[in-house]
Coordinates of C-alpha atoms in Angstrom, one line a residue:
M17 CA 3.0 -34.3 56.3
T18 CA 2.8 -38.2 55.9
A19 CA 0.1 -39.2 58.5
V20 CA 2.3 -42.2 60.0
A21 CA 5.1 -43.4 62.7
A22 CA 8.1 -44.5 61.2
Q23 CA 9.8 -47.0 62.8
R24 CA 13.6 -47.1 63.3
I25 CA 15.9 -49.6 61.7
T26 CA 19.5 -49.9 62.2
S27 CA 20.7 -53.0 60.4
A28 CA 21.6 -54.5 56.6
D29 CA 19.7 -57.8 57.9
Q30 CA 16.9 -55.5 59.8
A31 CA 15.8 -53.7 56.1
R32 CA 15.8 -57.0 54.2
A33 CA 13.7 -58.7 56.8
A34 CA 11.6 -55.9 55.7
A35 CA 11.5 -56.2 52.9
V36 CA 11.0 -59.2 52.7
R37 CA 7.8 -59.2 54.8
L38 CA 6.5 -56.2 53.2
A39 CA 7.1 -57.6 49.6
A40 CA 5.0 -61.6 51.0
D41 CA 2.7 -58.8 52.1
F42 CA 2.2 -56.0 48.4
A43 CA 2.5 -60.1 46.2
V44 CA -1.7 -60.7 47.3
D45 CA -2.9 -57.9 45.6
A46 CA -0.8 -57.1 43.4
A47 CA -2.8 -58.5 40.2
R48 CA -5.4 -56.9 41.3
R49 CA -4.6 -52.9 41.2
D50 CA -2.2 -53.2 38.5
S51 CA -5.9 -54.4 36.5
S52 CA -7.7 -51.4 38.7
R53 CA -4.8 -48.8 38.2
E54 CA -5.8 -49.2 42.2
L55 CA -2.9 -46.7 43.7
P56 CA -1.3 -48.4 46.9
H57 CA -1.3 -45.4 49.4
R58 CA -2.0 -47.1 51.8
E59 CA 1.0 -50.3 51.2
L60 CA 2.6 -46.5 50.2
D61 CA 1.9 -45.4 54.5
R62 CA 3.2 -49.1 55.9
L63 CA 6.3 -48.9 54.2
S64 CA 6.7 -45.3 55.4
A65 CA 5.7 -46.9 58.7
S66 CA 8.2 -50.0 58.9
G67 CA 11.2 -47.1 58.1
L68 CA 12.9 -48.6 54.6
L69 CA 12.1 -45.2 53.7
A70 CA 14.9 -43.3 56.0
I71 CA 17.7 -46.5 55.7
T72 CA 20.1 -43.9 54.2
V73 CA 19.7 -41.1 56.6
P74 CA 23.4 -40.4 57.8
A75 CA 23.9 -42.1 61.5
E76 CA 25.0 -38.4 61.9
F77 CA 21.1 -37.7 62.0
G78 CA 19.9 -41.3 63.7
G79 CA 19.8 -42.8 60.4
A80 CA 21.4 -46.4 59.8
D81 CA 23.2 -45.1 57.1
L82 CA 22.8 -48.3 55.3
P83 CA 25.2 -47.8 51.6
P84 CA 23.1 -48.6 48.7
S85 CA 23.9 -52.0 48.0
V86 CA 21.3 -52.8 50.8
V87 CA 18.7 -50.2 49.2
A88 CA 19.6 -52.2 45.9
E89 CA 18.5 -55.3 48.1
V90 CA 15.1 -53.7 49.1
F91 CA 14.8 -52.7 45.7
R92 CA 15.0 -55.9 44.0
L93 CA 13.0 -57.3 46.9
L94 CA 9.7 -55.7 46.4
A95 CA 10.6 -55.1 42.4
A96 CA 9.9 -58.9 42.3
T97 CA 6.9 -58.6 44.2
D98 CA 5.3 -54.8 42.9
P99 CA 8.0 -53.3 41.0
N100 CA 5.3 -50.2 40.9
I101 CA 5.6 -50.3 45.0
A102 CA 9.9 -50.7 44.3
Q103 CA 10.1 -47.6 41.5
I104 CA 8.1 -44.8 43.9
P105 CA 10.1 -44.0 46.5
H106 CA 13.4 -44.0 43.5
S107 CA 13.5 -40.1 43.2
H108 CA 12.9 -40.4 46.6
F109 CA 16.8 -41.8 47.8
V110 CA 18.6 -40.3 45.2
Y111 CA 17.1 -36.7 47.7
L112 CA 18.4 -37.6 50.0
N113 CA 20.9 -38.5 48.1
L114 CA 21.7 -34.9 46.5
L115 CA 21.3 -33.7 50.4
R116 CA 23.6 -35.6 51.8
L117 CA 26.0 -34.4 49.0
A118 CA 25.3 -30.5 48.8
G119 CA 22.5 -29.5 51.5
T120 CA 23.6 -27.3 54.5
R121 CA 24.0 -28.6 57.5
A122 CA 20.5 -26.7 58.7
Q123 CA 18.4 -28.1 55.9
R124 CA 19.9 -31.5 56.0
E125 CA 18.7 -31.5 59.7
R126 CA 15.1 -30.8 58.6
Y127 CA 14.1 -33.0 56.3
F128 CA 16.0 -36.2 57.3
G129 CA 14.3 -35.3 60.6
Q130 CA 11.5 -35.7 57.9
V131 CA 12.3 -38.1 56.8
L132 CA 13.1 -40.5 59.6
A133 CA 8.8 -39.3 60.7
G134 CA 7.6 -41.4 57.7
G135 CA 8.0 -37.9 55.5
R136 CA 8.0 -39.3 51.6
I137 CA 10.0 -37.1 48.6
A138 CA 9.3 -37.6 44.9
N139 CA 10.7 -36.0 41.7
A140 CA 9.2 -33.2 40.0
Q141 CA 12.5 -33.1 36.9
S142 CA 11.1 -34.7 33.1
E143 CA 10.2 -31.7 31.0
R144 CA 8.7 -31.7 27.6
G145 CA 8.6 -29.8 24.5
S146 CA 12.5 -29.0 24.2
A147 CA 14.8 -30.3 22.3
T148 CA 16.4 -33.1 24.9
V149 CA 15.7 -34.1 28.5
A150 CA 19.3 -32.6 29.7
E151 CA 17.5 -28.7 28.7
I152 CA 15.9 -26.9 31.1
G153 CA 12.6 -24.5 30.8
T154 CA 11.8 -24.5 35.0
T155 CA 12.6 -20.7 35.9
L156 CA 13.7 -19.6 39.0
R157 CA 12.9 -15.9 39.9
P158 CA 15.1 -13.8 42.6
Q159 CA 12.4 -11.5 44.3
D160 CA 12.5 -8.2 46.4
D161 CA 11.1 -9.7 48.9
G162 CA 14.5 -12.3 48.7
S163 CA 11.9 -15.3 47.6
F164 CA 12.5 -17.1 44.4
R165 CA 9.1 -17.4 42.4
I166 CA 9.2 -21.5 40.1
D167 CA 7.2 -21.6 36.6
G168 CA 7.2 -24.2 35.2
T169 CA 5.3 -27.9 33.7
K170 CA 7.1 -31.3 34.9
F171 CA 5.6 -34.6 33.5
Y172 CA 6.8 -38.3 34.8
C173 CA 6.9 -37.0 39.0
T174 CA 7.6 -41.1 39.9
G175 CA 5.4 -40.4 43.4
S176 CA 3.6 -37.1 43.6
L177 CA 0.7 -38.1 44.2
F178 CA 1.8 -39.9 47.1
A179 CA 4.5 -36.7 48.5
D180 CA 5.2 -34.6 51.4
V181 CA 7.5 -33.5 49.9
L182 CA 8.3 -32.3 46.2
A183 CA 12.3 -32.0 44.4
V184 CA 11.7 -29.3 41.9
L185 CA 14.4 -29.3 39.8
T186 CA 15.2 -25.8 38.2
R187 CA 17.4 -23.5 36.2
L188 CA 18.1 -19.8 38.2
D189 CA 19.6 -17.0 35.6
D190 CA 21.1 -14.9 37.8
P191 CA 24.0 -13.5 35.6
G192 CA 23.9 -10.2 37.7
Q193 CA 23.4 -12.4 40.8
R194 CA 20.7 -10.7 41.6
S195 CA 19.9 -13.3 44.5
G196 CA 23.2 -15.0 45.8
L197 CA 23.4 -17.0 44.0
E198 CA 24.9 -18.7 41.3
S199 CA 23.2 -18.6 38.4
G200 CA 22.9 -23.0 36.9
E201 CA 20.6 -25.8 38.8
Y202 CA 19.1 -26.3 41.2
I203 CA 16.7 -28.5 43.6
A204 CA 13.5 -26.8 45.0
F205 CA 12.5 -29.1 47.9
L206 CA 8.6 -28.0 48.3
P207 CA 5.6 -29.2 50.8
A208 CA 3.0 -30.9 47.7
D209 CA 1.2 -29.2 49.5
T210 CA 2.7 -25.2 48.6
A211 CA 0.6 -22.4 46.6
G212 CA 0.3 -22.6 43.0
V213 CA 1.6 -26.4 42.6
T214 CA -0.8 -28.9 40.9
I215 CA -0.4 -32.7 40.6
V216 CA -2.3 -34.6 38.7
D217 CA -3.5 -38.2 38.4
D218 CA -2.9 -38.3 34.4
W219 CA 0.1 -40.6 33.7
N220 CA -1.7 -43.6 31.4
G221 CA 1.4 -46.2 30.5
I222 CA 0.9 -48.8 29.3
G223 CA 2.9 -50.2 32.2
Q224 CA 4.1 -49.5 35.9
R225 CA 1.2 -48.2 36.3
T226 CA 0.5 -47.0 39.7
T227 CA 3.3 -45.5 40.6
G228 CA 1.9 -41.7 40.9
S229 CA 4.1 -40.5 37.7
G230 CA 1.6 -37.6 36.3
T231 CA 1.7 -34.1 36.4
V232 CA 3.3 -31.6 38.3
T233 CA 2.2 -27.2 37.1
L234 CA 4.1 -24.8 39.4
D235 CA 2.4 -21.4 38.6
A236 CA 3.8 -18.4 40.7
V237 CA 5.5 -20.8 43.5
R238 CA 7.0 -18.9 47.0
V239 CA 10.3 -21.0 48.2
A240 CA 12.3 -19.3 50.0
S241 CA 16.3 -19.6 49.6
D242 CA 17.1 -22.8 53.1
Q243 CA 14.5 -24.5 50.5
L244 CA 17.6 -24.8 47.1
I245 CA 19.8 -26.8 47.3
P246 CA 23.0 -26.7 43.9
R247 CA 22.8 -29.8 41.8
A248 CA 26.0 -29.5 40.4
A249 CA 28.4 -30.3 44.2
A250 CA 25.9 -33.6 43.2
V251 CA 25.5 -34.7 39.0
R252 CA 28.6 -32.2 38.0
A253 CA 32.6 -34.2 40.1
P254 CA 32.6 -37.4 40.9
T255 CA 30.7 -38.0 44.0
G256 CA 28.8 -42.0 42.9
Y257 CA 25.5 -39.6 42.2
G258 CA 24.5 -41.4 39.4
A259 CA 25.8 -45.1 39.9
F260 CA 23.8 -44.9 43.1
A261 CA 20.9 -43.6 41.3
Q262 CA 21.4 -46.8 38.4
L263 CA 22.4 -49.0 40.9
L264 CA 18.1 -48.5 41.7
H265 CA 17.0 -48.9 38.3
A266 CA 19.2 -51.7 37.1
A267 CA 17.6 -54.0 41.0
I268 CA 13.8 -52.9 39.5
D269 CA 14.4 -54.8 36.5
A270 CA 15.9 -57.6 38.4
G271 CA 13.7 -57.7 40.6
I272 CA 11.0 -57.6 37.4
A273 CA 13.0 -60.4 36.0
R274 CA 12.9 -62.6 39.8
G275 CA 9.3 -62.3 39.8
A276 CA 8.5 -63.0 35.7
L277 CA 10.7 -65.9 36.2
D278 CA 8.3 -67.4 40.0
A279 CA 5.3 -66.3 38.2
A280 CA 6.5 -68.8 34.7
A281 CA 7.5 -71.7 36.8
D282 CA 4.5 -71.6 39.3
F283 CA 1.6 -72.2 36.5
V284 CA 3.7 -74.7 34.3
R285 CA 4.1 -76.8 38.3
T286 CA 0.5 -76.2 38.6
R287 CA -1.4 -74.6 35.7
S288 CA 0.0 -75.8 32.4
R289 CA -0.8 -79.1 30.5
P290 CA 2.1 -80.7 28.9
W291 CA 2.7 -80.8 25.2
F292 CA 1.6 -84.3 24.0
E293 CA 4.6 -85.2 21.8
A294 CA 7.3 -84.4 25.2
D295 CA 5.0 -88.1 25.8
V296 CA 4.9 -86.9 30.4
V297 CA 2.1 -86.5 32.8
R298 CA 2.9 -83.0 33.7
A299 CA 4.6 -80.1 32.6
S300 CA 7.3 -79.4 33.9
D301 CA 7.9 -82.5 33.6
D302 CA 8.3 -81.6 29.6
P303 CA 11.8 -81.7 29.3
L304 CA 11.4 -78.9 26.3
V305 CA 10.1 -76.6 29.7
I306 CA 13.3 -77.8 31.6
Q307 CA 15.6 -76.7 29.2
R308 CA 14.0 -73.3 28.3
I309 CA 12.7 -72.9 32.5
G310 CA 17.3 -73.6 33.0
E311 CA 17.7 -71.2 30.4
L312 CA 16.2 -67.9 32.5
A313 CA 17.5 -69.2 35.5
V314 CA 20.5 -68.4 34.6
I315 CA 19.6 -64.7 32.5
V316 CA 18.5 -64.0 36.3
A317 CA 21.0 -64.6 38.4
A318 CA 23.5 -63.1 36.1
A319 CA 21.1 -60.2 36.5
E320 CA 21.4 -60.5 40.7
A321 CA 24.3 -61.2 40.2
T322 CA 26.3 -58.2 38.7
L323 CA 23.4 -55.8 40.9
E324 CA 25.7 -56.8 43.4
V325 CA 28.9 -56.6 42.2
A326 CA 27.8 -53.5 41.6
G327 CA 26.4 -52.9 44.3
R328 CA 29.6 -53.1 46.0
V329 CA 32.0 -51.2 44.4
V330 CA 28.9 -47.9 44.0
D331 CA 29.3 -48.7 48.6
R332 CA 32.7 -48.1 48.1
V333 CA 32.4 -45.1 46.2
I334 CA 29.7 -43.7 48.6
A335 CA 31.5 -44.3 51.4
E336 CA 34.5 -42.5 50.5
P337 CA 35.3 -41.1 47.6
G338 CA 38.7 -41.9 45.9
A339 CA 39.1 -45.1 48.1
A340 CA 38.0 -47.4 45.3
A341 CA 40.9 -46.8 42.5
P342 CA 43.9 -45.8 43.2
D343 CA 44.1 -42.7 40.9
G344 CA 41.4 -41.0 43.4
A345 CA 37.5 -39.1 43.4
A346 CA 37.6 -39.5 39.0
A347 CA 38.5 -43.1 38.8
S348 CA 36.0 -44.2 41.7
A349 CA 33.6 -42.7 40.3
A350 CA 34.4 -43.5 36.7
E351 CA 34.7 -47.2 38.2
A352 CA 31.6 -47.3 39.8
S353 CA 29.2 -45.8 36.9
I354 CA 31.5 -48.5 33.9
A355 CA 30.0 -51.1 36.8
V356 CA 26.2 -50.4 36.8
A357 CA 25.7 -49.5 33.0
T358 CA 26.5 -53.3 32.7
A359 CA 24.3 -53.6 35.6
K360 CA 21.5 -52.5 33.6
I361 CA 22.8 -53.5 30.6
T362 CA 22.6 -56.7 31.9
A363 CA 18.6 -56.5 34.0
D364 CA 17.5 -54.9 30.7
R365 CA 17.6 -57.7 29.0
A366 CA 16.3 -60.1 31.4
A367 CA 13.3 -58.0 32.4
N368 CA 12.5 -58.6 28.6
E369 CA 13.4 -61.5 27.8
V370 CA 12.4 -63.1 30.6
S371 CA 8.3 -61.2 30.8
A372 CA 7.8 -62.5 27.8
A373 CA 9.1 -66.2 28.2
L374 CA 6.8 -65.7 30.9
F375 CA 4.0 -67.0 28.3
E376 CA 6.9 -69.3 25.7
V377 CA 6.7 -72.0 28.7
S378 CA 3.3 -72.2 30.1
G379 CA 1.4 -71.9 27.0
T380 CA -1.6 -71.2 26.4
R381 CA -3.3 -71.1 29.5
S382 CA -1.1 -68.6 30.9
A383 CA -2.8 -65.9 28.8
A384 CA -5.8 -64.7 29.7
A385 CA -6.1 -61.4 31.0
D386 CA -8.1 -61.7 34.1
L387 CA -4.7 -63.6 35.2
N388 CA -3.2 -60.3 34.0
L389 CA 0.3 -62.5 33.8
D390 CA 0.6 -59.9 30.9
R391 CA 1.6 -57.4 33.8
F392 CA 5.6 -58.6 34.3
W393 CA 6.4 -58.1 30.2
R394 CA 4.3 -54.4 30.7
N395 CA 6.6 -53.1 33.5
A396 CA 9.5 -54.2 32.9
R397 CA 9.3 -52.2 28.9
T398 CA 8.3 -49.6 30.8
H399 CA 10.6 -48.9 33.4
T400 CA 13.7 -49.7 31.0
L401 CA 12.9 -46.7 29.2
H402 CA 14.1 -45.4 32.0
D403 CA 17.1 -43.6 30.2
P404 CA 18.7 -46.6 26.6
V405 CA 20.7 -49.0 27.0
R406 CA 21.9 -48.4 24.1
W407 CA 24.3 -45.8 25.4
K408 CA 25.2 -47.7 28.5
Y409 CA 27.4 -49.8 25.7
Q410 CA 29.1 -46.9 23.9
H411 CA 29.8 -45.7 27.7
I412 CA 31.4 -49.2 28.2
G413 CA 33.3 -49.3 25.4
R414 CA 35.2 -46.0 25.0
A415 CA 36.4 -46.7 28.3
V416 CA 37.7 -50.4 27.7
L417 CA 39.1 -49.4 24.2
N418 CA 40.8 -45.9 25.2
G419 CA 40.1 -46.0 28.5
T420 CA 37.3 -43.0 28.2
P421 CA 35.3 -42.1 31.9
P422 CA 31.8 -41.9 31.5
P423 CA 30.3 -38.4 31.9
L424 CA 29.3 -36.8 34.8
H425 CA 25.2 -36.7 34.0
G426 CA 23.7 -37.8 36.4
V427 CA 22.6 -41.3 34.4
I428 CA 25.4 -43.8 34.1

């Protein structure tokens, strides 16, 4: 268990203020941490201690029960200065939402209590070697003593190096219901130090280098039934589960775009030389640079605006499924997914374009390796690979043309 004394946040204003303070502090050494791949253990402890990681815990369990839009704003603020730190708790909030939707009363009391005390959850979900990312090879096998055995290997386990609990995606094939559970996908909540669990620091992506997104192996790991939560109740039903998860990804991208724009403007004001044909003393007075900065500012503002709109829609679905649309929960969840897909496309475009244009407006000096300004582009390019926006265009187009709702699979 993370050894921090976590504060209790009770309001959206308090959460935003805490995020602003931490973002400013994290900005100081963000470039150095990225350059040297220094894992942000101290920073994560500060994030836990701030109480921000518990802001979605329901009020009945002692939390602030803040809506998704507030969580997204916290992510956006943190991502503008260090998107690595912003991405680390992504799965933490996703699995708190799973717990809220599908956990038993006892499970919610246990894990919400741990999070209120500063505990952190990370994912062990993705696999390699299967035909698609949706296929799960990690098995959950019932044992004679009533426990289960987990075997498998997980990759891209963001935050696992900093976690107290790993949320492990597994598959139970038990047609005879020997275990007493229905076959299907389950999330196993495992303490990170469980026997048979190995967490390897082998993430070598060009961006998001300090997210702790390495490999987790599970070798004859034992788990009790009260550590298992069926995934179908959240993912295969119109709960807004996927829209909430995707909203946080969009917030990270929007934050990267804002951070890149701020860095570009600061560099132009303080370090760039004007092009001689502009006949001005300062680069910030070059009319062509002004024009381009204005264009980039509009792109970032559009990303932030669509994120805000999507956040409000997801808030309604999470707070009261079925209230956001006249046709009930299915229509509400579809509306949220389309709104978030729009926000994700806009933020994806903004993060990649603005982080590349940073060099365009700043000039040759900005390409110096010691400045590490390329971290904005590397982080944007890496994080936006999480799920392809080309499929989001498809779902939006089908909804507009044919009224076809997007699928319920957790990534739309």
